[in-house]
Amino acid sequence: MSNVQVITTPAAMSDWSESARRRGERIAFVPTMGALHAGHVSLLAAAREEGDRVVLSIFVNPTQFGPKEDLARYPRDLDGDLAKAASVGTDVAFVPGGADMYPPGAQTFIDVREVSQGLCGDRRPGHFTGVATVVAKFFGIVRPHVALFGEKDFQQLAVIRRMVADLNLPVEIVGRPTLREQDGLAMSSRNAYLSPTERGRAVAIFEGLSAARARFAAGERQSSVLVDAALAMMQDRVDCIDYVEIRAADSLRLVERLEKPAVILAAASVGATRLIDNMRLG
Ligand code: AMP
């Protein structure tokens, strides 16, 4: 198991990337907020296949958290993260500090409009502006040829694809499937917040989405019927349902009847922990 080189400043990261590019190496990039789990590791393993060099970033990005959200208590485990990253051959972990990424005086933010609206965009105002801005900054610093993101954060992936197309950013975007626990719960750094009883109830989100998918597989095409099937499974077991919606897989526009590839997306709280998940339909 080789060591991961830790780089902490944007200038040193850019120098490293410039040297790799001069050698003709293809750089694959996986941005994360750390507290790595098997889902993140699967992205790094896929990055290993995509590029000659793999760069991981670990940065709990303050601009994507709302004032009442979990920024201060977000799980952090740099040593554990580096060991997991090393196990799949990651070359570099870029771990900047807050002031490195947001020096005083910054006044440029990226606002991806339509796909940032609805779903998590409504429940977390400013969240996707924070995400798009920090990812664009990472692309400027790391200058990857390809960047990999999880479909677990489906709306985030759509926002990033839109931004890259709209700003002509020279980065290929690869989306990867959601890794799940044995019972189906989508892996998430936030699952660490769940008490044992909450953990038991959290699987209701997966089971709700699965119920909708089963109805879809049986031929049901009316969104409202599929959403109701999911809600019925979730209602008594989670504490608050933010949304269950069916949207077009590419544009994320709401759909009433499923004629093209779609996705059912859910966000719900179990105890104080807000969790998201989604499944493709067709
Ligand atoms: P995060 O650290 O939560 O910001 O996630 C970093 C990256 O890992 C994002 O592209 C996520 O979509 C992806 N990711 C998070 N959870 C999973 C999962 N269960 N399976 C696959 N990818 C994931």
XYZ file of C-alpha atoms and ligand atoms in Angstrom:
305
model
C 0.000 0.000 0.000
C 1.707 3.169 -1.182
C 1.435 6.420 0.698
C -0.861 9.217 -0.357
C 0.865 12.566 -0.827
C -0.954 15.220 1.208
C -1.042 18.705 -0.340
C -2.563 21.567 1.616
C -2.217 24.721 -0.479
C -3.846 25.576 -3.826
C -0.464 26.746 -5.200
C 1.270 23.432 -4.410
C -1.693 21.496 -5.815
C -1.593 23.466 -9.069
C 2.178 22.916 -9.349
C 1.712 19.174 -8.908
C -1.001 19.083 -11.576
C 1.054 21.173 -13.972
C 3.960 18.697 -13.677
C 1.637 15.725 -14.202
C 0.113 17.373 -17.267
C 3.573 18.132 -18.694
C 4.372 14.432 -18.385
C 1.226 13.740 -20.391
C -0.579 12.114 -17.466
C -4.365 12.052 -17.274
C -5.626 13.357 -13.905
C -8.770 11.838 -12.380
C -10.344 13.796 -9.519
C -12.768 12.851 -6.725
C -13.987 15.753 -4.554
C -15.296 14.800 -1.090
C -15.955 16.198 2.372
C -14.007 13.328 3.980
C -15.242 10.767 6.539
C -14.785 8.352 3.676
C -16.941 5.229 3.375
C -17.097 2.466 0.782
C -19.091 4.719 -1.592
C -16.249 7.225 -1.716
C -13.714 4.407 -2.071
C -15.660 3.052 -5.061
C -15.316 6.473 -6.718
C -11.561 6.458 -6.067
C -11.272 2.925 -7.467
C -13.172 4.011 -10.580
C -10.893 7.061 -10.830
C -7.914 4.709 -10.802
C -9.342 3.144 -13.978
C -10.056 6.539 -15.563
C -6.724 8.262 -15.083
C -2.967 7.851 -14.696
C -3.079 9.892 -11.490
C -5.826 10.071 -8.885
C -6.440 13.195 -6.805
C -8.866 13.171 -3.871
C -9.932 16.392 -2.187
C -11.117 16.497 1.406
C -12.771 19.779 2.310
C -15.837 20.375 4.454
C -17.048 23.281 2.382
C -18.642 25.927 4.623
C -20.483 27.708 1.791
C -22.716 24.713 1.110
C -24.025 24.509 4.696
C -26.937 26.579 5.940
C -26.655 28.461 9.269
C -28.648 25.780 11.137
C -26.952 22.791 9.504
C -24.269 20.386 10.725
C -21.043 22.131 9.569
C -19.477 22.214 13.053
C -20.195 18.575 13.853
C -19.668 17.086 10.387
C -17.548 13.913 10.929
C -13.810 14.296 10.332
C -11.226 11.478 10.181
C -8.167 12.444 8.151
C -5.980 9.473 9.175
C -8.733 6.975 8.394
C -9.434 8.748 5.093
C -5.780 8.596 4.021
C -5.593 4.862 4.805
C -8.731 4.154 2.756
C -7.495 6.357 -0.089
C -4.125 4.577 -0.083
C -5.811 1.159 -0.261
C -7.054 1.939 -3.778
C -3.916 3.685 -5.043
C -4.826 7.359 -4.634
C -1.830 9.556 -5.480
C -2.724 12.848 -3.815
C -5.083 14.072 -1.096
C -5.670 17.789 -1.444
C -6.699 19.015 2.011
C -6.913 22.809 1.988
C -7.939 24.951 4.954
C -10.948 27.252 4.871
C -8.855 30.382 4.374
C -6.980 28.745 1.463
C -10.230 28.209 -0.399
C -11.985 31.422 0.650
C -9.433 34.198 1.209
C -10.998 37.472 2.353
C -12.405 39.552 -0.474
C -13.799 36.736 -2.629
C -16.951 37.889 -4.419
C -17.595 35.402 -7.208
C -20.215 32.677 -6.824
C -21.718 30.311 -9.375
C -25.480 30.162 -9.621
C -26.767 27.254 -11.718
C -30.398 28.220 -11.988
C -33.095 25.778 -13.000
C -31.611 22.445 -11.874
C -30.696 23.965 -8.506
C -34.357 24.733 -7.844
C -36.772 22.364 -6.131
C -35.803 19.227 -4.198
C -32.778 19.975 -1.967
C -32.434 23.428 -3.547
C -35.656 24.559 -1.855
C -34.896 22.938 1.490
C -31.281 24.131 1.604
C -31.166 27.694 0.206
C -27.737 28.549 -1.233
C -26.530 24.947 -0.976
C -25.982 24.382 -4.697
C -24.345 27.777 -5.155
C -21.839 26.652 -2.519
C -21.366 23.294 -4.234
C -21.001 24.700 -7.768
C -18.592 27.405 -6.610
C -16.298 25.085 -4.681
C -16.280 22.466 -7.456
C -15.426 25.135 -10.045
C -12.612 26.335 -7.783
C -11.320 22.783 -7.396
C -11.409 22.342 -11.163
C -9.328 25.529 -11.494
C -6.790 24.377 -8.912
C -6.538 20.648 -9.720
C -7.203 20.989 -13.471
C -8.413 17.368 -13.781
C -9.139 15.717 -17.116
C -11.993 13.775 -15.551
C -13.963 14.145 -12.299
C -16.141 11.490 -10.676
C -19.302 12.048 -8.648
C -21.865 9.758 -7.004
C -25.441 9.439 -8.245
C -26.387 9.324 -4.565
C -26.370 13.139 -4.798
C -28.378 13.132 -8.017
C -29.311 16.813 -8.094
C -25.715 17.786 -7.300
C -24.492 15.720 -10.254
C -27.053 17.428 -12.523
C -25.929 20.864 -11.277
C -22.293 20.043 -11.993
C -23.003 18.644 -15.453
C -24.980 21.821 -16.275
C -22.216 24.101 -14.950
C -19.495 22.280 -16.916
C -21.545 22.521 -20.121
C -22.563 26.165 -19.582
C -19.060 27.387 -18.685
C -17.246 25.212 -21.275
C -15.086 23.732 -18.554
C -12.647 21.190 -20.040
C -13.472 18.396 -17.581
C -15.226 15.123 -18.337
C -17.880 14.325 -15.700
C -18.495 10.696 -14.744
C -21.459 9.693 -12.553
C -21.221 6.469 -10.540
C -23.893 4.281 -8.895
C -24.840 4.525 -5.219
C -23.210 2.055 -2.845
C -25.544 0.699 -0.182
C -25.357 -1.049 3.155
C -26.468 -4.675 3.213
C -30.089 -3.752 4.009
C -30.170 -1.151 1.228
C -29.568 2.107 3.133
C -27.471 4.398 0.915
C -24.006 4.858 2.385
C -23.466 8.365 3.707
C -21.045 10.049 6.088
C -24.152 11.284 7.928
C -25.272 7.706 8.737
C -22.745 7.964 11.605
C -25.188 10.340 13.350
C -27.911 7.668 13.595
C -28.618 5.873 16.888
C -29.193 2.106 16.574
C -33.005 2.530 16.537
C -32.790 5.399 14.037
C -30.497 3.254 11.896
C -33.176 0.582 11.878
C -35.821 3.059 10.705
C -33.587 4.786 8.139
C -33.873 1.856 5.735
C -37.511 2.930 5.172
C -36.243 5.475 2.628
C -34.661 2.742 0.508
C -37.712 0.533 0.977
C -40.035 3.353 -0.077
C -38.065 3.985 -3.261
C -37.934 0.229 -3.880
C -41.716 -0.015 -3.509
C -42.134 2.683 -6.164
C -39.651 0.934 -8.423
C -41.538 -2.351 -8.051
C -44.803 -0.641 -9.081
C -42.981 0.913 -12.031
C -41.583 -2.492 -13.045
C -45.140 -3.870 -12.883
C -46.217 -1.264 -15.461
C -47.457 1.719 -13.412
C -46.558 4.986 -15.169
C -48.470 7.612 -13.157
C -46.048 9.611 -10.975
C -48.575 10.281 -8.213
C -49.277 6.551 -7.775
C -45.576 5.710 -7.587
C -44.914 8.544 -5.125
C -47.812 7.371 -2.937
C -46.361 3.857 -2.883
C -43.070 5.269 -1.610
C -44.746 7.559 0.942
C -46.868 4.712 2.340
C -43.727 2.718 3.075
C -41.879 5.662 4.663
C -44.533 7.612 6.540
C -44.627 5.852 9.912
C -40.927 5.094 10.110
C -39.180 8.383 9.352
C -39.741 11.572 11.342
C -40.138 14.149 8.591
C -40.399 13.745 4.819
C -38.939 16.726 2.959
C -39.948 15.438 -0.452
C -40.591 12.391 -2.584
C -40.707 13.410 -6.241
C -40.292 11.932 -9.685
C -38.274 13.952 -12.154
C -36.805 13.531 -15.634
C -33.367 11.943 -15.289
C -31.649 14.509 -17.547
C -33.388 17.887 -16.953
C -34.731 17.142 -13.449
C -38.074 18.616 -14.515
C -41.152 17.237 -12.736
C -42.955 14.530 -14.685
C -46.574 13.419 -14.269
C -46.434 10.373 -16.518
C -43.259 8.385 -16.988
C -42.504 8.095 -20.668
C -38.763 8.818 -20.639
C -36.005 7.804 -18.182
C -36.894 9.247 -14.789
C -35.661 9.177 -11.228
C -37.521 9.092 -7.939
C -35.811 11.213 -5.294
C -36.457 11.383 -1.570
C -35.215 13.375 1.402
C -36.319 12.593 4.942
C -35.163 13.086 8.502
C -34.684 10.266 10.953
C -34.227 11.815 14.370
C -32.143 14.938 13.698
C -30.392 13.414 10.667
C -31.478 14.408 7.187
C -30.873 11.696 4.587
C -31.325 11.623 0.800
C -31.592 8.805 -1.712
C -32.874 8.155 -5.220
C -33.511 5.404 -7.749
C -33.726 5.421 -11.493
C -36.991 4.407 -13.125
C -36.426 3.200 -16.685
P -19.552 13.869 0.124
O -18.282 13.584 0.850
O -20.762 13.398 0.844
O -19.629 15.273 -0.370
O -19.505 12.956 -1.175
C -18.408 12.987 -2.053
C -18.747 12.201 -3.295
O -19.061 10.853 -2.948
C -19.978 12.759 -4.032
O -19.755 12.693 -5.427
C -21.063 11.817 -3.594
O -22.129 11.735 -4.502
C -20.317 10.508 -3.515
N -21.031 9.564 -2.664
C -21.566 9.794 -1.440
N -22.207 8.711 -0.986
C -22.078 7.747 -1.947
C -22.536 6.392 -2.072
N -23.259 5.806 -1.130
N -22.200 5.717 -3.209
C -21.466 6.306 -4.174
N -21.016 7.581 -4.118
C -21.312 8.294 -3.012
